[in-house]
Short mmCIF file of C-alpha atoms in Angstrom, two decimals:
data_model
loop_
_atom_site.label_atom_id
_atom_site.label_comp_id
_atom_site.label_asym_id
_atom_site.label_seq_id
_atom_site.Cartn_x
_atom_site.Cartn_y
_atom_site.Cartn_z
CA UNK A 1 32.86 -36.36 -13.86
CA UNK A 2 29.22 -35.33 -12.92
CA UNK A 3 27.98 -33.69 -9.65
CA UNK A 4 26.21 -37.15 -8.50
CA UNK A 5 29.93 -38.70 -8.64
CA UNK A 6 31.65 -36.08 -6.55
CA UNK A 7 28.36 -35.03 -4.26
CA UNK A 8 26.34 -37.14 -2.32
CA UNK A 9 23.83 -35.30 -1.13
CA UNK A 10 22.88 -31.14 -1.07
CA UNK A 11 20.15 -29.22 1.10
CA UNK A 12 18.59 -26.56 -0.91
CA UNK A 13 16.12 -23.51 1.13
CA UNK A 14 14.96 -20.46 0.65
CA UNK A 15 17.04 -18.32 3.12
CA UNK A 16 14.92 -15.81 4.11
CA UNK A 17 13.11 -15.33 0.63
CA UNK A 18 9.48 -15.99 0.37
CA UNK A 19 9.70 -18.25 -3.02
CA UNK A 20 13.28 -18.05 -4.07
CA UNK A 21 14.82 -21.39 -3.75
CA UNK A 22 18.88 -21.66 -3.72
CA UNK A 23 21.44 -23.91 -2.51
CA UNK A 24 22.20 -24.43 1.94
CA UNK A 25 24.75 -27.30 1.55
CA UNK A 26 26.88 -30.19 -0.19
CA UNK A 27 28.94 -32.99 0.62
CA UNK A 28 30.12 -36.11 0.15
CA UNK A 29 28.87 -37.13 3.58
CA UNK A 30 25.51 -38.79 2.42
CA UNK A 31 22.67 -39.27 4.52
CA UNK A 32 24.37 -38.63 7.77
CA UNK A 33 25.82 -35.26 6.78
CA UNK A 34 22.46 -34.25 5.51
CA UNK A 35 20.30 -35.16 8.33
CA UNK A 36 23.20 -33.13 10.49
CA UNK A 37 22.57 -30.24 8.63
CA UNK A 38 18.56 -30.22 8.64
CA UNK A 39 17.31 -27.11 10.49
CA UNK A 40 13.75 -26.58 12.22
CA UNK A 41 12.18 -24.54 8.85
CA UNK A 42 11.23 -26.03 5.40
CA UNK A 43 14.28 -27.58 3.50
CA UNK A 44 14.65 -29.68 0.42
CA UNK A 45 17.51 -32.48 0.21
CA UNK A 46 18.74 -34.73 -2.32
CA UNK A 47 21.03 -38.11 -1.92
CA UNK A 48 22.92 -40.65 -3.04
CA UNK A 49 22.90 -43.85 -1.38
CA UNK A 50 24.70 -46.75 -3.46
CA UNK A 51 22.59 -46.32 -7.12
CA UNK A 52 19.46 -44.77 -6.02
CA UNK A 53 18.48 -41.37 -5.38
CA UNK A 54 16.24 -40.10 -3.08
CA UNK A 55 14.10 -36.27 -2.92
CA UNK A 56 13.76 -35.60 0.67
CA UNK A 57 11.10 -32.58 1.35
CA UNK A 58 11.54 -31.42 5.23
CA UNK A 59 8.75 -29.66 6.85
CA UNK A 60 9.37 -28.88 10.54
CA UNK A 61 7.06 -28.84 13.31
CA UNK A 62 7.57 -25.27 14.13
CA UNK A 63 6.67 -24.22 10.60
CA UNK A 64 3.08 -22.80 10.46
CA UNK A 65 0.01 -23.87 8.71
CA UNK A 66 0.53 -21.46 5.33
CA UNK A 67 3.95 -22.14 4.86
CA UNK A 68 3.57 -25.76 5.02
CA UNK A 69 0.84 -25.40 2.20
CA UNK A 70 3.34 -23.69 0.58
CA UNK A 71 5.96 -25.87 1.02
CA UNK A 72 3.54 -28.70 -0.51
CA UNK A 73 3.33 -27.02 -3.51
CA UNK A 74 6.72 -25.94 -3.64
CA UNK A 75 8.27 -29.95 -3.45
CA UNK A 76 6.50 -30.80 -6.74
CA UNK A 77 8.53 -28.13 -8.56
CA UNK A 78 11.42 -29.58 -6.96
CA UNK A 79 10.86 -32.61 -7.80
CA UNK A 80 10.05 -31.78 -11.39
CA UNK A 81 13.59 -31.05 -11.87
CA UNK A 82 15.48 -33.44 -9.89
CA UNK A 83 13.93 -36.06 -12.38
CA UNK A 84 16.52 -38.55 -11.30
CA UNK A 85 15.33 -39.19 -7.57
CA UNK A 86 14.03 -42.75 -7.33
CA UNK A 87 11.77 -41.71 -4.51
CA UNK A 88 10.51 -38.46 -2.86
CA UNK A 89 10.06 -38.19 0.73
CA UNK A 90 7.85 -35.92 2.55
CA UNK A 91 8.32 -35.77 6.51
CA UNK A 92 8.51 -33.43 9.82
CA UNK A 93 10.35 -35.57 11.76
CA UNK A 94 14.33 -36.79 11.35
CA UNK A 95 12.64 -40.32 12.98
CA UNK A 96 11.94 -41.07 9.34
CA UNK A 97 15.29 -40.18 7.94
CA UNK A 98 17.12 -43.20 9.29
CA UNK A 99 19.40 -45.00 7.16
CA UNK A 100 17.46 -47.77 7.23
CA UNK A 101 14.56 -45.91 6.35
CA UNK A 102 15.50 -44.62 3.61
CA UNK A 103 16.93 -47.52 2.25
CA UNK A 104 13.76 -49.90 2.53
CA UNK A 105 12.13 -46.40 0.07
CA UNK A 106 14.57 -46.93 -2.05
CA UNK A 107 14.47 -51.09 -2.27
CA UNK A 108 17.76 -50.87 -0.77
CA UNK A 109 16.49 -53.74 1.84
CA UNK A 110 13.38 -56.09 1.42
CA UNK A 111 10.64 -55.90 3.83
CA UNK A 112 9.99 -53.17 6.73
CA UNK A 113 12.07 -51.14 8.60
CA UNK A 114 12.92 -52.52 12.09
CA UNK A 115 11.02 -51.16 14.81
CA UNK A 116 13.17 -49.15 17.43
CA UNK A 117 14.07 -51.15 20.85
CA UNK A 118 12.01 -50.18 23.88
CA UNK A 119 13.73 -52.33 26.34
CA UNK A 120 16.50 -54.85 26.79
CA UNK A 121 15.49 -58.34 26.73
CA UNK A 122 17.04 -61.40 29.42
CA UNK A 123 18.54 -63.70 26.88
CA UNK A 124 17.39 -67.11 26.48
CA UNK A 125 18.76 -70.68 26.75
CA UNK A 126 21.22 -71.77 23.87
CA UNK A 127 19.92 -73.03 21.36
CA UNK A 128 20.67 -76.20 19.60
CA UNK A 129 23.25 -75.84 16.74
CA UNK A 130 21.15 -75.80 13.33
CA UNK A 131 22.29 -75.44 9.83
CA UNK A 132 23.81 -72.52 8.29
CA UNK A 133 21.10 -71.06 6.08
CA UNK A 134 22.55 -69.87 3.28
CA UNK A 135 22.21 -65.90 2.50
CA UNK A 136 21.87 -64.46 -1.06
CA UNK A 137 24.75 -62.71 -2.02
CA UNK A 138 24.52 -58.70 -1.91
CA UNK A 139 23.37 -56.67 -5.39
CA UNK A 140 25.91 -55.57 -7.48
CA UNK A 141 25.68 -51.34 -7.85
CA UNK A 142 24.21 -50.46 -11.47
CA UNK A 143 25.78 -47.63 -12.82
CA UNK A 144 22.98 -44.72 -12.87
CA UNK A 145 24.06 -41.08 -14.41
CA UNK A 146 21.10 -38.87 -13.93
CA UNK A 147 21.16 -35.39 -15.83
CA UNK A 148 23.06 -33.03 -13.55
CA UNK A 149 20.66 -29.95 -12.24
CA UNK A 150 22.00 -26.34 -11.53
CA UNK A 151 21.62 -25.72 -8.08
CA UNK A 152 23.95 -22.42 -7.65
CA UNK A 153 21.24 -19.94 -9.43
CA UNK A 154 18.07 -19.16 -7.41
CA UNK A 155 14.83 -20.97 -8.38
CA UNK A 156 11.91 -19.02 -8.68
CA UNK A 157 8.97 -20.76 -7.83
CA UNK A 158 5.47 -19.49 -8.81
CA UNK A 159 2.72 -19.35 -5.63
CA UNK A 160 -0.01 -19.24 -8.13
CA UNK A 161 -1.56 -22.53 -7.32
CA UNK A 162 -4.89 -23.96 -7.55
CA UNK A 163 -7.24 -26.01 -4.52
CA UNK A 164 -6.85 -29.10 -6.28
CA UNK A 165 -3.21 -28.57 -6.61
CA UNK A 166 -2.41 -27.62 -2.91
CA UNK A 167 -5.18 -30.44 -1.55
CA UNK A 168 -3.25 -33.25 -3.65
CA UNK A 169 0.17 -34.31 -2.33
CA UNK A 170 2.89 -36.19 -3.73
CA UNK A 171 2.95 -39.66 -3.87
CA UNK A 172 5.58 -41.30 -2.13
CA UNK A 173 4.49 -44.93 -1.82
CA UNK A 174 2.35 -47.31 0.96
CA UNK A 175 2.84 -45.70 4.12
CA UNK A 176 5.60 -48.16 6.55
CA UNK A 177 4.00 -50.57 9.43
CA UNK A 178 4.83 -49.21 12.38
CA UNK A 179 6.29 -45.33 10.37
CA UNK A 180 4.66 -42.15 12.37
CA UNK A 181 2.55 -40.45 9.05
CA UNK A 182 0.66 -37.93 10.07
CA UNK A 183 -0.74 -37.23 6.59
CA UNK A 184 -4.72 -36.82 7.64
CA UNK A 185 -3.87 -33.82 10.07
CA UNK A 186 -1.35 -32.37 8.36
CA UNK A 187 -3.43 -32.21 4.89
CA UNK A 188 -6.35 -30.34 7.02
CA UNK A 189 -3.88 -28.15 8.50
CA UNK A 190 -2.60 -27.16 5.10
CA UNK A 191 -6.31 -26.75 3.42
CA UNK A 192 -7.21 -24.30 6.33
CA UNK A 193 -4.25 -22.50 5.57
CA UNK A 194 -5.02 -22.43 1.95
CA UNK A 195 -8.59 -21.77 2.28
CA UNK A 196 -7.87 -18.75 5.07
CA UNK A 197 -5.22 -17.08 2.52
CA UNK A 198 -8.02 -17.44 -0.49
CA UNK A 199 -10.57 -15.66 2.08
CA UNK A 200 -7.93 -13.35 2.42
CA UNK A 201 -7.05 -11.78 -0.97
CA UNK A 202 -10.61 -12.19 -1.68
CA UNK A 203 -11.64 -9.49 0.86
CA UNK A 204 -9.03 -7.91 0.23
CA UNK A 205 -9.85 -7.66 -4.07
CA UNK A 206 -13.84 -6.90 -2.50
CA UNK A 207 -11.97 -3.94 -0.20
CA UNK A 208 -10.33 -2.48 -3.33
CA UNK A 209 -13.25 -2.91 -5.68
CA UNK A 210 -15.02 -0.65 -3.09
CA UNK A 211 -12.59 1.61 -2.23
CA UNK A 212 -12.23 2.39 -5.55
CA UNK A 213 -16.13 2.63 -6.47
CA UNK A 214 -16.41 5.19 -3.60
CA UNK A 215 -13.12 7.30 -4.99
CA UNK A 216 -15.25 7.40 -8.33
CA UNK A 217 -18.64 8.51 -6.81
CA UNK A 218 -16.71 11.03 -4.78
CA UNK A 219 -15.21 12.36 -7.64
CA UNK A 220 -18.66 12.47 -9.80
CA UNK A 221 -19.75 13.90 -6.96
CA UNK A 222 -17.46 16.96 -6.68
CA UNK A 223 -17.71 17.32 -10.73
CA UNK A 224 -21.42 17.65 -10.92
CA UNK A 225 -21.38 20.29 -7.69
CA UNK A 226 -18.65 22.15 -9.67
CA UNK A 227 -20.47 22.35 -12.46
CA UNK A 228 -23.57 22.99 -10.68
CA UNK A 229 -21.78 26.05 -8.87
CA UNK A 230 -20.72 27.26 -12.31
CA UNK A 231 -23.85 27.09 -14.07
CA UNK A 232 -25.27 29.46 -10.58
CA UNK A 233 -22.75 31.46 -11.28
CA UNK A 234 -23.38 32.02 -15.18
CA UNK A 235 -27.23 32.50 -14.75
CA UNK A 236 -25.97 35.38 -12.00
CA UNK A 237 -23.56 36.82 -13.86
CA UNK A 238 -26.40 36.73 -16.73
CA UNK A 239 -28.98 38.12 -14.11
CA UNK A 240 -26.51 40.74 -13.08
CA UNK A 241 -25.66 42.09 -16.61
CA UNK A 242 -29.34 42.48 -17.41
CA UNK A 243 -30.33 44.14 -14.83
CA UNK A 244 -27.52 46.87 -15.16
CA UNK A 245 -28.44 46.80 -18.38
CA UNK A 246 -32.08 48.08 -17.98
CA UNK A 247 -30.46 50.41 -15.13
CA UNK A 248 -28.41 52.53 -17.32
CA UNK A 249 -30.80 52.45 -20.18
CA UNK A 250 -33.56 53.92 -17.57
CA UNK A 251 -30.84 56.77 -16.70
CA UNK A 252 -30.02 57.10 -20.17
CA UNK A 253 -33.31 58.40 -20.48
CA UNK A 254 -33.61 60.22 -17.76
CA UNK A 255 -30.11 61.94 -18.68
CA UNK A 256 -31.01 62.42 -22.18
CA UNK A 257 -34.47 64.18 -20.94
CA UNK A 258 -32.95 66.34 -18.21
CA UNK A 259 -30.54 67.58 -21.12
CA UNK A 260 -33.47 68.31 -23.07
CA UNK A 261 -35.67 70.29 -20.24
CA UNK A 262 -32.56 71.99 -18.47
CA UNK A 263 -30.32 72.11 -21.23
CA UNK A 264 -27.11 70.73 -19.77
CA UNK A 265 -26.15 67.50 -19.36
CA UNK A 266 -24.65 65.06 -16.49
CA UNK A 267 -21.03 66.57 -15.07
CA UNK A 268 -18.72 65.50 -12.00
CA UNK A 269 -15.71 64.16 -11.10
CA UNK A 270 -14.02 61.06 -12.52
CA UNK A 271 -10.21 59.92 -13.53
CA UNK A 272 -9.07 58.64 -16.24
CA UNK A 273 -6.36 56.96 -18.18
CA UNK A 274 -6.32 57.53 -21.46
CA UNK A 275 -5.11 55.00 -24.80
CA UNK A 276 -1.58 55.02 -24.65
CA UNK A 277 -0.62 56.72 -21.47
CA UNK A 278 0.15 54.71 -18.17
CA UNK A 279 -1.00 58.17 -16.33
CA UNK A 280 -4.33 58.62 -14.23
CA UNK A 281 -5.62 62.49 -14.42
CA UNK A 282 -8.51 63.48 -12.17
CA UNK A 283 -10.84 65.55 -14.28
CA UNK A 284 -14.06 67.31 -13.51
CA UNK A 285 -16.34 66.54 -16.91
CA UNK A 286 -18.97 67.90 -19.00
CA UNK A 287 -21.48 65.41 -21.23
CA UNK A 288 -23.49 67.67 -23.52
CA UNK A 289 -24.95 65.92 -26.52
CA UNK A 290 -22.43 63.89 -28.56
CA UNK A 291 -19.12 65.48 -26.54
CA UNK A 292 -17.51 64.56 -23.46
CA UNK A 293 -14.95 67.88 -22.33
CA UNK A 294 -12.73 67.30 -19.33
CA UNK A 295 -11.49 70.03 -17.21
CA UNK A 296 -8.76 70.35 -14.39
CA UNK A 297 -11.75 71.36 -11.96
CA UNK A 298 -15.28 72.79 -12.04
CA UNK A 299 -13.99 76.33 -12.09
CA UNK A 300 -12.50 76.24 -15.26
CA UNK A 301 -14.06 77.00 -18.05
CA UNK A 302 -11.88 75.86 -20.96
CA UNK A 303 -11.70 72.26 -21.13
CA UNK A 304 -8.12 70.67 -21.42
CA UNK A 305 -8.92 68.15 -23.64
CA UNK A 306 -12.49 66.34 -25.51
CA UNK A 307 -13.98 63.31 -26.75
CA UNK A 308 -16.50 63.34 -29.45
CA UNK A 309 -18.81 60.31 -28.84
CA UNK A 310 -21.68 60.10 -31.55
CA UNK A 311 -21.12 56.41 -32.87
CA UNK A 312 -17.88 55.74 -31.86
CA UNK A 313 -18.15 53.69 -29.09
CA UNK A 314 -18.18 49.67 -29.30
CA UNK A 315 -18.02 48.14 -26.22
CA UNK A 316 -18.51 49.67 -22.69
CA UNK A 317 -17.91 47.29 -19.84
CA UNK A 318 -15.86 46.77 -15.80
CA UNK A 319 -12.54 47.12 -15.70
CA UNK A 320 -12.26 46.31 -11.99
CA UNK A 321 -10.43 42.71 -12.49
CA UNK A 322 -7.98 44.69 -15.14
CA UNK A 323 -6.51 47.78 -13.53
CA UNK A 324 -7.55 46.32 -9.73
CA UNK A 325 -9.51 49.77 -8.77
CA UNK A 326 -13.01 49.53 -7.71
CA UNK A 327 -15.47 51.32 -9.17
CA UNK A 328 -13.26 51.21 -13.09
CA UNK A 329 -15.08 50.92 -16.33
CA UNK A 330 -13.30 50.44 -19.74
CA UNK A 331 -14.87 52.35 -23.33
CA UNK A 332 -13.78 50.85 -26.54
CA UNK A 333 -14.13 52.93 -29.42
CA UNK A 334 -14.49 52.09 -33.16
CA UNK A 335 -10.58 53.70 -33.87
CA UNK A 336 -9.25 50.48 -31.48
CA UNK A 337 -8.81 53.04 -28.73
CA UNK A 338 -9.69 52.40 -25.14
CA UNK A 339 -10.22 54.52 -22.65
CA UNK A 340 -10.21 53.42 -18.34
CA UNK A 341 -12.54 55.02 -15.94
CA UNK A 342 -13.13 55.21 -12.48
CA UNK A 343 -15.57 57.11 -10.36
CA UNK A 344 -15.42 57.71 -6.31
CA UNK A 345 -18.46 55.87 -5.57
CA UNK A 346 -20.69 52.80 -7.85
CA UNK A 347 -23.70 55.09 -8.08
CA UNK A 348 -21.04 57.48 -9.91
CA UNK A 349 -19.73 54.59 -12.17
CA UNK A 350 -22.95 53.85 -13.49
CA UNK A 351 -24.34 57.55 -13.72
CA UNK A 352 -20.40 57.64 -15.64
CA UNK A 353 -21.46 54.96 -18.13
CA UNK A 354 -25.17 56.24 -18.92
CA UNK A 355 -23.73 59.09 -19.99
CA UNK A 356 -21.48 57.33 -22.15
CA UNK A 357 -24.21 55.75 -23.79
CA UNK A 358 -26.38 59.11 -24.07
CA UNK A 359 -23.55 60.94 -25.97
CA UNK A 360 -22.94 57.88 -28.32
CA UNK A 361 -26.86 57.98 -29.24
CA UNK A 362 -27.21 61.27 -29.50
CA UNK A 363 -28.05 62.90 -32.31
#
């Protein structure tokens, strides 16, 4: 036994969903039942009456302008798979669900509906007795099995619509003498609606096209001043090492001619660490020619230990970012030794490392 033989008619709406289409109701009850059950939102009904079938598509007053656009679109998805409706119908008002409406859609009854009563009328004389006019006999019911649809599964209906498809609605015949249609305002109602949406995500696309243009030249902006600041920071660091560089080689020479005229070389105080001891000693020192002596204090004349310079240093360069004491210097010698350094003042340091390079060039 189908559904169409045990149902007579079913509402189907969206229930709170924004294109998710499911079933409301069923019953047996046919058109009376469903008009009972209508509500005041956008609702989609199917019915039996005697072999005909008709797609009802209820759009309520109280609906606004976008969902009713919506809606429009909606009922011809609908109606694409109840393919066994004899007629759709699209209406606002339950004035055009009467049974007797419905049935002249369906070619249930010849000729137009009957318009309502608007007041009683004083009855008039008799009338002679005529002939009975015959009447044709009713229709005999054809037999009609449409293919059942599944109605317990949500139906997803796409939104992605076109103008011409929201501007062209579905046919549902010649309009009744004397039926309320208000087709004309209702279609420019809905075409607002679609048109103000379409305004809508279009400034909305042009909003995140810029926004996103602007997050790009922001961010090309920040990499080019970062690598601005870093090339500034190269050419000082560049500036800086040259011009310590021509610094100590002027007190080189100065160092390496005092040594000559005087015959001693630069001394004072300085600590160091030497290569494989995690112990700082404070030592008063001696540079004379290639040797460096270190002694526990200028008083004493034997020095506790000596470093014999002459071509054995590599590299001489701050050490303040690797032992974290101002004023530190590191010495790498050829052996893979090196020695840290610090002096009590900067004009120390580099008087320090002069000297280093006047005993490692001297002959």
């Amino acid at each position: 036994m189908s559904y169409y033989t045990i149902n007579r008619m079913l509402i189907l709406g969206y229930h709170d969903t924004r294109d998710k289409i499911s079933l409301y109701s069923k019953g047996t009850g046919g058109l009376e039942e469903l008009t009972s059950n209508l509500k005041e939102e956008v609702l989609y009904g199917f019915v039996r009456i005697e072999d005909r079938f008709a797609l009802l598509a209820y759009v309520s007053e109280q609906v606004s302008g976008l969902r009713r656009a919506r809606a429009l679109v909606h009922g011809k998805a609908v109606g694409a798979l109840f393919k066994g409706s004899n007629v759709q119908i699209n209406t606002s008002s339950l004035a055009d669900l009467t049974e007797e409406r419905v049935r002249t859609r369906l070619g249930l009854i010849e000729g137009p509906p009957s318009p309502a009563p608007s007041s009683p009328v004083a009855p008039s004389s008799p009338a002679a007795p005529t002939s009975p006019v015959p009447v044709a006999a009713p229709r005999p019911a054809t037999p009609v099995s449409p293919s059942p649809v599944a109605v317990a599964a949500p139906i997803s209906i796409s939104t992605a619509t076109t103008a011409s498809e929201v501007s062209s609605p579905v046919r549902t015949g010649s309009p009744l003498p004397g039926a309320s249609t208000p087709r004309t305002e209702r279609q420019l109602e809905i075409e607002a609606a679609e048109r103000k949406m379409r305004e809508e995500m279009e400034r909305q696309k042009r909003a995140e096209v810029a926004k996103r243009q602007k997050e790009t030249q922001e961010r090309e902006a920040r990499e080019q001043e970062q690598f601005a600041q870093k090339q500034a920071q190269e050419l000082e660091r560049k500036r800086k090492e040259e011009s310590d560089r021509v610094a100590r080689e002027a007190m080189k020479k100065q160092l390496m001619e005092q040594e000559r005229l005087r015959g001693s070389g630069l001394s004072g105080y300085i600590t160091i660490q030497r290569a494989g001891t995690p112990f700082w000693r404070r030592r008063f020192y001696m540079m004379q020619g290639q040797i460096l002596a270190f002694y526990r204090d200028e008083n004493d004349r034997v020095p506790v230990s000596d470093m014999k310079l002459g071509g054995q240093v590599v590299h001489i360069q701050d050490a303040s970012l690797d032992v974290l004491i101002p004023n530190s210097f590191r010495v790498d010698l050829v052996t893979g030794e090196t020695h840290y350094f610090f002096s009590d003042s900067s004009k120390d340091k580099e008087l320090a490392i002069a000297g280093f390079m006047k005993c490692n060039e001297s002959a």
